[in-house]
Coordinates of C-alpha atoms in Angstrom, one line a residue:
M1 CA 72.3 83.1 110.2
F2 CA 73.6 82.1 113.9
I3 CA 77.2 82.6 114.4
P4 CA 79.1 79.3 114.9
A5 CA 82.5 80.6 114.3
P6 CA 85.2 80.2 117.2
A7 CA 87.6 82.5 115.5
A8 CA 87.4 86.2 117.3
L9 CA 88.0 87.5 113.5
R10 CA 85.2 85.2 112.1
Y11 CA 82.5 87.2 113.6
A12 CA 80.6 89.6 111.3
V13 CA 81.7 92.9 112.8
I14 CA 85.3 92.1 112.1
F15 CA 84.5 91.2 108.4
A16 CA 82.1 94.5 108.2
L17 CA 85.1 96.4 109.5
L18 CA 87.9 94.9 107.2
A19 CA 85.5 94.8 103.6
Q20 CA 86.4 98.3 102.7
A21 CA 90.4 97.6 103.5
Q22 CA 90.3 94.4 101.7
A23 CA 88.5 95.4 98.4
H24 CA 90.8 98.6 98.5
A25 CA 94.1 96.0 98.5
A26 CA 92.6 93.5 96.4
A27 CA 92.0 96.5 93.7
P28 CA 94.2 96.0 90.0
A29 CA 97.6 97.6 90.3
Q30 CA 97.4 99.8 87.7
H31 CA 94.5 101.7 90.1
Q32 CA 97.0 101.8 93.1
K33 CA 98.7 105.0 94.4
C34 CA 102.0 104.9 94.3
P35 CA 104.0 104.5 97.6
S36 CA 106.4 107.2 98.8
S37 CA 109.1 105.1 98.6
T38 CA 108.6 104.9 94.5
P39 CA 110.7 106.7 92.4
V40 CA 108.9 109.3 89.9
A41 CA 110.3 107.7 86.8
L42 CA 108.0 104.8 87.7
R43 CA 104.8 106.5 88.0
Q44 CA 102.5 106.4 84.6
D45 CA 102.6 109.6 82.6
A46 CA 99.5 112.3 83.8
A47 CA 96.9 110.8 81.3
S48 CA 96.7 107.8 83.4
A49 CA 95.4 107.9 86.9
E50 CA 96.9 109.7 89.2
G51 CA 99.6 108.5 91.5
A52 CA 99.4 105.1 89.5
C53 CA 102.3 103.1 89.0
R54 CA 103.9 101.0 86.7
L55 CA 102.8 97.4 88.0
P56 CA 103.9 94.5 89.1
V57 CA 107.5 93.9 88.2
D58 CA 109.4 90.6 87.9
D59 CA 113.2 89.2 87.2
E60 CA 112.0 91.0 83.3
A61 CA 111.5 94.4 84.8
G62 CA 114.9 95.6 83.8
P63 CA 118.8 96.0 84.9
L64 CA 118.6 98.6 87.4
P65 CA 117.5 98.9 90.7
L66 CA 115.3 101.6 89.9
S67 CA 113.5 99.1 87.6
W68 CA 112.2 97.1 90.4
S69 CA 112.2 99.4 93.2
P70 CA 111.0 99.7 95.9
W71 CA 112.3 96.4 96.1
T72 CA 116.2 96.4 97.2
H73 CA 117.2 93.1 95.3
R74 CA 116.0 92.3 91.4
P75 CA 113.3 89.8 91.9
D76 CA 114.1 86.2 91.8
C77 CA 111.5 84.1 89.9
I78 CA 110.7 80.7 88.7
Y79 CA 107.3 79.4 86.9
G80 CA 104.7 77.0 88.5
R81 CA 103.7 73.6 87.4
S82 CA 99.7 74.5 87.3
G83 CA 97.7 75.9 84.6
A84 CA 99.9 78.4 82.1
G85 CA 102.5 78.6 84.8
T86 CA 101.9 80.7 87.7
K87 CA 105.2 82.7 87.9
Y88 CA 106.3 83.4 91.9
C89 CA 109.1 85.8 92.5
A90 CA 111.4 86.1 95.7
F91 CA 110.4 90.0 96.2
S92 CA 112.5 91.7 99.1
N93 CA 113.6 95.1 101.0
S94 CA 116.0 95.1 103.3
R95 CA 115.5 98.5 105.0
H96 CA 112.0 97.3 106.0
G97 CA 112.1 97.7 109.6
A98 CA 115.1 96.2 111.6
R99 CA 115.4 92.5 110.2
G100 CA 113.9 93.2 106.5
V101 CA 111.1 91.5 104.5
S102 CA 111.0 88.8 101.8
I103 CA 108.0 88.0 100.4
V104 CA 107.5 84.9 98.0
T105 CA 104.4 85.3 96.0
T106 CA 103.6 86.3 92.6
P107 CA 104.0 89.9 91.0
E108 CA 100.2 90.3 91.1
T109 CA 100.1 89.9 94.9
A110 CA 103.3 91.9 95.1
A111 CA 102.1 94.6 93.4
D112 CA 98.5 94.6 95.4
V113 CA 100.8 95.0 99.0
L114 CA 103.3 97.5 98.0
G115 CA 101.4 100.0 100.3
M116 CA 102.6 98.1 103.4
L117 CA 106.2 98.9 102.6
D118 CA 104.4 102.7 103.8
Q119 CA 103.5 101.7 106.7
H120 CA 105.2 102.3 110.0
V121 CA 106.7 98.9 111.1
G122 CA 106.3 98.8 115.1
T123 CA 108.2 96.1 117.2
T124 CA 109.0 95.3 120.6
E125 CA 112.3 94.0 121.5
P126 CA 113.0 91.8 124.5
L127 CA 114.7 92.8 127.7
A128 CA 118.2 91.0 127.6
D129 CA 119.1 89.4 130.4
N130 CA 122.5 90.9 130.9
S131 CA 120.7 94.6 130.7
S132 CA 120.1 97.2 132.7
T133 CA 116.2 98.1 132.5
T134 CA 117.4 101.8 131.1
G135 CA 116.0 104.0 128.3
R136 CA 113.8 101.9 125.5
Q137 CA 114.4 98.6 127.6
R138 CA 112.4 99.6 130.5
Q139 CA 109.2 99.3 128.4
A140 CA 109.8 95.7 127.7
A141 CA 107.5 93.2 128.7
F142 CA 109.2 90.1 128.3
R143 CA 112.3 88.0 127.9
I144 CA 113.5 85.1 125.7
V145 CA 114.8 82.2 127.6
D146 CA 115.8 78.8 127.2
V147 CA 112.5 76.8 128.9
P148 CA 113.4 73.1 130.2
G149 CA 112.2 70.7 127.9
K150 CA 111.0 73.5 125.0
G151 CA 114.0 75.2 124.0
K152 CA 113.7 78.9 123.6
G153 CA 110.8 80.5 125.4
V154 CA 109.2 83.6 126.3
V155 CA 108.8 84.9 129.8
A156 CA 107.5 88.4 131.6
A157 CA 109.5 90.6 132.3
R158 CA 107.1 92.4 134.8
R159 CA 103.6 92.2 135.7
I160 CA 101.1 92.4 132.4
A161 CA 97.4 93.5 133.0
Q162 CA 94.7 91.5 130.9
H163 CA 94.6 92.5 127.5
D164 CA 97.8 94.9 127.6
E165 CA 99.9 94.3 124.7
V166 CA 102.9 91.7 125.3
M167 CA 104.7 91.9 122.1
L168 CA 104.3 93.6 118.9
D169 CA 106.1 91.7 116.2
Y170 CA 105.9 92.2 112.0
A171 CA 106.5 89.2 109.2
A172 CA 110.2 88.9 107.7
L173 CA 109.0 85.7 105.6
L174 CA 106.2 85.4 103.9
V175 CA 105.2 82.3 101.8
H176 CA 102.5 82.2 99.0
M177 CA 100.7 78.8 100.1
A178 CA 100.1 77.5 96.6
F179 CA 104.3 77.9 95.9
A180 CA 104.9 74.8 98.4
T181 CA 103.0 72.4 95.7
D182 CA 103.3 74.7 92.3
V183 CA 107.0 74.5 92.1
P184 CA 109.9 71.8 91.9
A185 CA 111.3 71.4 95.1
W186 CA 115.0 71.8 94.5
T187 CA 114.1 75.0 92.6
G188 CA 111.5 76.2 95.5
Y189 CA 114.0 75.8 98.2
R190 CA 116.5 77.7 95.9
V191 CA 113.9 80.5 96.0
L192 CA 113.6 80.4 99.3
H193 CA 116.9 80.4 100.4
T194 CA 117.4 83.5 98.7
A195 CA 114.4 85.6 100.0
A196 CA 115.7 84.8 103.2
A197 CA 119.6 85.7 102.6
Q198 CA 118.2 88.9 101.1
L199 CA 116.7 90.1 104.8
A200 CA 118.9 92.3 106.6
D201 CA 118.9 89.6 109.8
P202 CA 118.8 86.3 107.9
A203 CA 119.6 84.6 111.6
S204 CA 116.2 85.9 112.1
V205 CA 114.7 83.4 110.2
L206 CA 116.9 80.8 109.9
G207 CA 117.7 80.3 113.6
L208 CA 114.1 79.6 114.3
G209 CA 113.0 75.8 116.1
Q210 CA 113.0 73.1 113.7
S211 CA 110.5 70.4 114.7
S212 CA 108.6 69.0 111.7
G213 CA 109.8 65.5 110.7
Q214 CA 108.3 66.2 107.4
A215 CA 110.4 68.6 106.0
A216 CA 113.3 67.8 103.2
D217 CA 115.2 71.4 103.9
P218 CA 116.2 73.7 107.0
L219 CA 113.9 76.7 105.8
E220 CA 110.9 74.2 104.7
N221 CA 111.3 72.6 108.2
V222 CA 111.3 76.8 110.0
L223 CA 108.3 76.9 108.1
R224 CA 106.2 74.3 108.7
T225 CA 107.2 74.7 112.3
N226 CA 106.6 78.4 113.3
A227 CA 104.8 80.0 110.1
F228 CA 101.3 81.3 110.7
H229 CA 98.7 81.6 107.9
T230 CA 97.7 84.9 106.3
S231 CA 96.3 87.0 104.0
L232 CA 98.2 89.0 101.7
G233 CA 96.7 90.6 99.1
G234 CA 93.5 88.6 99.3
Q235 CA 95.3 85.1 98.7
P236 CA 96.7 82.8 101.2
H237 CA 100.2 82.9 102.5
M238 CA 102.3 81.6 105.2
A239 CA 103.8 84.1 107.8
L240 CA 106.9 83.9 110.0
Y241 CA 106.9 86.5 113.1
P242 CA 110.2 85.8 114.3
L243 CA 109.7 87.0 117.9
V244 CA 106.0 85.7 118.0
S245 CA 107.3 82.2 117.0
R246 CA 110.1 82.1 120.5
I247 CA 106.0 81.6 122.1
N248 CA 105.8 78.3 123.1
H249 CA 102.1 76.8 123.1
A250 CA 99.7 75.8 125.9
C251 CA 96.1 74.4 125.8
K252 CA 95.0 77.4 128.3
P253 CA 97.1 79.9 127.1
N254 CA 98.0 83.3 128.9
A255 CA 98.1 85.4 125.9
Y256 CA 96.5 85.6 122.4
T257 CA 97.3 87.0 118.8
R258 CA 95.8 90.1 117.5
F259 CA 96.4 90.2 113.6
I260 CA 96.4 93.7 112.5
P261 CA 94.5 94.1 109.0
Q262 CA 96.0 95.1 106.1
S263 CA 99.6 94.8 107.6
I264 CA 102.1 92.5 108.1
Q265 CA 102.1 93.1 111.6
V266 CA 100.9 90.7 114.6
S267 CA 100.1 92.1 118.4
V268 CA 100.2 89.7 121.2
G269 CA 97.6 90.6 124.1
A270 CA 97.3 89.1 127.8
A271 CA 94.3 86.9 128.1
R272 CA 94.5 87.3 131.7
D273 CA 97.0 88.7 134.2
I274 CA 100.7 87.5 133.8
E275 CA 102.7 87.9 136.6
A276 CA 106.5 89.2 136.4
G277 CA 108.6 85.7 135.4
E278 CA 105.5 83.8 134.2
E279 CA 106.1 82.0 130.7
I280 CA 103.7 83.5 128.1
T281 CA 101.8 81.1 125.9
I282 CA 99.7 81.0 123.2
S283 CA 97.5 78.3 121.8
Y284 CA 99.2 76.8 118.0
I285 CA 95.3 75.3 117.8
T286 CA 92.0 76.3 118.1
L287 CA 90.8 76.6 121.7
G288 CA 88.1 74.5 122.9
Q289 CA 89.3 70.8 121.8
T290 CA 89.4 67.8 124.3
S291 CA 92.8 66.4 125.1
A292 CA 92.3 63.5 122.6
E293 CA 92.0 65.9 119.6
R294 CA 94.5 68.4 120.8
H295 CA 97.1 65.6 121.2
K296 CA 96.4 64.8 117.8
A297 CA 96.1 68.6 116.4
L298 CA 99.6 69.1 117.9
Q299 CA 101.3 65.8 116.1
Q300 CA 102.3 68.2 112.8
W301 CA 104.7 70.5 115.4
G302 CA 106.3 66.9 116.7
F303 CA 105.6 67.1 120.6
N304 CA 103.3 66.1 123.4
C305 CA 101.9 69.3 125.3
T306 CA 102.9 69.4 128.8
C307 CA 100.9 72.7 129.8
A308 CA 99.6 72.5 133.0
L309 CA 96.0 71.4 131.6
C310 CA 97.3 68.4 129.8
T311 CA 99.7 67.3 133.0
A312 CA 96.8 67.8 135.5
G313 CA 95.2 64.7 137.1
A314 CA 93.2 62.3 135.2
D315 CA 89.9 63.5 136.9
V316 CA 90.7 67.5 136.3
V317 CA 91.5 66.4 132.4
A318 CA 88.1 64.3 132.4
A319 CA 86.0 67.0 133.8
S320 CA 87.4 69.7 131.4
D321 CA 86.9 67.6 128.1
A322 CA 83.2 67.2 129.7
R323 CA 82.7 70.8 129.7
R324 CA 84.5 71.1 126.2
R325 CA 82.1 68.4 124.5
Q326 CA 79.3 70.3 126.4
V327 CA 80.0 73.9 125.4
D328 CA 80.4 72.1 121.4
A329 CA 77.4 70.2 121.8
L330 CA 75.3 73.6 123.1
R331 CA 76.4 75.8 120.1
G332 CA 75.5 73.3 118.0
Q333 CA 72.3 72.8 119.3
A334 CA 71.7 76.6 119.6
V335 CA 72.4 76.8 115.7
E336 CA 69.5 74.4 115.2
A337 CA 67.0 75.6 117.5
F338 CA 68.2 79.4 115.6
Q339 CA 67.5 77.7 112.0
R340 CA 64.1 75.9 112.7
G341 CA 62.8 79.0 114.0
K342 CA 62.7 78.3 118.0
P343 CA 64.8 81.6 119.0
Y344 CA 63.8 81.2 122.8
E345 CA 65.4 77.8 123.0
A346 CA 68.4 79.2 120.7
L347 CA 68.4 81.9 123.6
R348 CA 68.6 79.3 126.6
L349 CA 71.1 77.3 125.0
T350 CA 73.8 80.2 124.3
R351 CA 73.4 81.6 127.7
Q352 CA 74.1 77.8 128.8
V353 CA 77.0 78.3 126.5
L354 CA 77.9 81.4 128.8
G355 CA 78.0 79.9 131.4
L356 CA 80.4 77.4 131.1
L357 CA 83.1 79.4 129.1
P358 CA 84.9 80.7 132.7
A359 CA 86.0 77.5 134.0
E360 CA 87.7 76.4 130.3
E361 CA 88.9 80.0 129.9
L362 CA 87.5 80.2 126.2
F363 CA 87.8 83.9 125.9
P364 CA 87.3 83.9 122.1
L365 CA 83.5 82.4 122.3
Y366 CA 82.3 85.4 124.6
S367 CA 81.9 88.1 122.0
E368 CA 80.2 84.9 119.5
Q369 CA 77.6 84.1 122.3
Y370 CA 76.5 87.8 122.7
E371 CA 76.5 88.7 119.0
N372 CA 74.4 85.7 118.7
I373 CA 72.0 86.8 121.9
A374 CA 71.7 90.1 120.1
R375 CA 70.6 88.5 116.8
I376 CA 68.0 86.3 118.6
Y377 CA 66.6 89.8 120.1
W378 CA 66.8 91.6 116.6
V379 CA 64.7 89.0 115.4
L380 CA 62.2 89.2 118.1
Q381 CA 62.1 92.6 117.5
D382 CA 63.6 93.7 120.9
M383 CA 65.8 96.1 120.1
E384 CA 66.7 97.6 123.2
R385 CA 68.1 94.0 124.3
A386 CA 69.3 93.4 120.5
E387 CA 71.8 97.0 121.3
E388 CA 72.6 95.7 124.6
N389 CA 74.1 92.3 124.0
A390 CA 75.8 93.8 120.3
R391 CA 77.6 96.5 122.5
L392 CA 78.5 94.0 125.2
S393 CA 79.8 92.2 122.2
L394 CA 81.8 94.8 120.5
D395 CA 83.0 95.5 124.4
V396 CA 84.9 92.2 124.2
L397 CA 86.5 92.9 121.0
A398 CA 87.4 96.4 122.2
R399 CA 88.8 95.3 125.3
Q400 CA 90.9 92.1 123.1
G401 CA 92.2 94.8 120.9
Y402 CA 90.3 93.5 117.7
I403 CA 88.6 96.9 117.1
D404 CA 89.8 100.4 118.7
S405 CA 86.3 101.5 120.3
V406 CA 83.0 100.6 120.2
T407 CA 80.7 103.2 117.8
P408 CA 77.4 103.8 116.2
G409 CA 78.7 102.7 113.4
H410 CA 79.6 99.1 114.6
L411 CA 76.1 98.9 115.5
D412 CA 74.9 99.9 112.1
M413 CA 77.5 97.2 110.2
L414 CA 75.5 94.5 112.6
W415 CA 72.0 95.5 112.1
R416 CA 72.9 95.4 108.3
Q417 CA 74.7 92.1 108.8
F418 CA 71.4 90.4 110.4
E419 CA 69.5 92.0 107.5
R420 CA 71.6 90.4 105.2
E421 CA 71.6 87.3 106.9
R422 CA 67.9 87.2 106.6
T423 CA 67.2 88.2 103.0
E424 CA 69.9 85.3 102.1
E425 CA 67.8 83.0 104.3
Q426 CA 64.6 83.9 102.5

């Protein structure tokens, strides 16, 4: 099947790379190995799976901290309204990293992701405006500053090369997506505020921007304004990354987010070379949309974009919109041609897409196009060209930081993916 998806993490190779890790993370809690932080008293007897834990825990686990370890606070739980009543709890570990972490989720999901508390939490701190560039801060790539008309923003403290890491951050607050609709508002707000208050640094969350006109509570407003969607234990969650949340939007951004699999961390990479003093930007919406589509999509954040592309002359905006519409149309036509058994037409159309990408700086689409070309040559049984383009696709992902390096195993996974697609279509 031809890949029409624009996001790098939807590429077949990424799914293949994550499949084993996701399967492990979603395994029943009784088969999990205890994190090293879990006291021996919580481990099951020798007749059970080695190192397995008596999980999940909730507010009924017991009166002592030992009963709900490794959480540093007793879970604060409420029942949802759907079905038999799903239980959601605020699970907090105030000793996780510098600011702690709180997760509002089901006890089962919390049990599935306990291993993340054993992971080293990396984070990069901004260079303070009044600090000297000594010690740890000499390596800081960014400053958090006031940006006229935008509130807080992030600027480069030094020159940052393309694909280099700008920032590393971890989630301070994660909330199950169903929580917002499945619990009564007033009790839901109480649990959310409990989760924030139990962080080591509650201000890192409570001090974030609020721009939503639909929120009835300040913390709900923070979530609506700043949260990313992520997966936790195989379930959709909202995640707040306090440092990343300070980065403003641009429709032709100079940076992008790289979510780290099976972790609550996210890295920000440079989409191109960034000069010292330049504002660092990411896109809050899918790249490649026209000006009208972008304007509509950004209304959920309650602002009109004033980035260089949106404020360019009418002729520049019109030319950009025309190229973006052409990219979208060609990608659709290539998919259709491939599905109709016309690989050479699909190849021609995909190469046209590649030719249009540089002008619009649509860097997430490069790997997709090379992978699609590899898929076409694989169907044509031209393995030399299939491998050449597969390597180009993987090289892009490696440069962008989505994979560490290209190995023969990556190619094998791609060939298996192509074979599965062919089998499913027959």
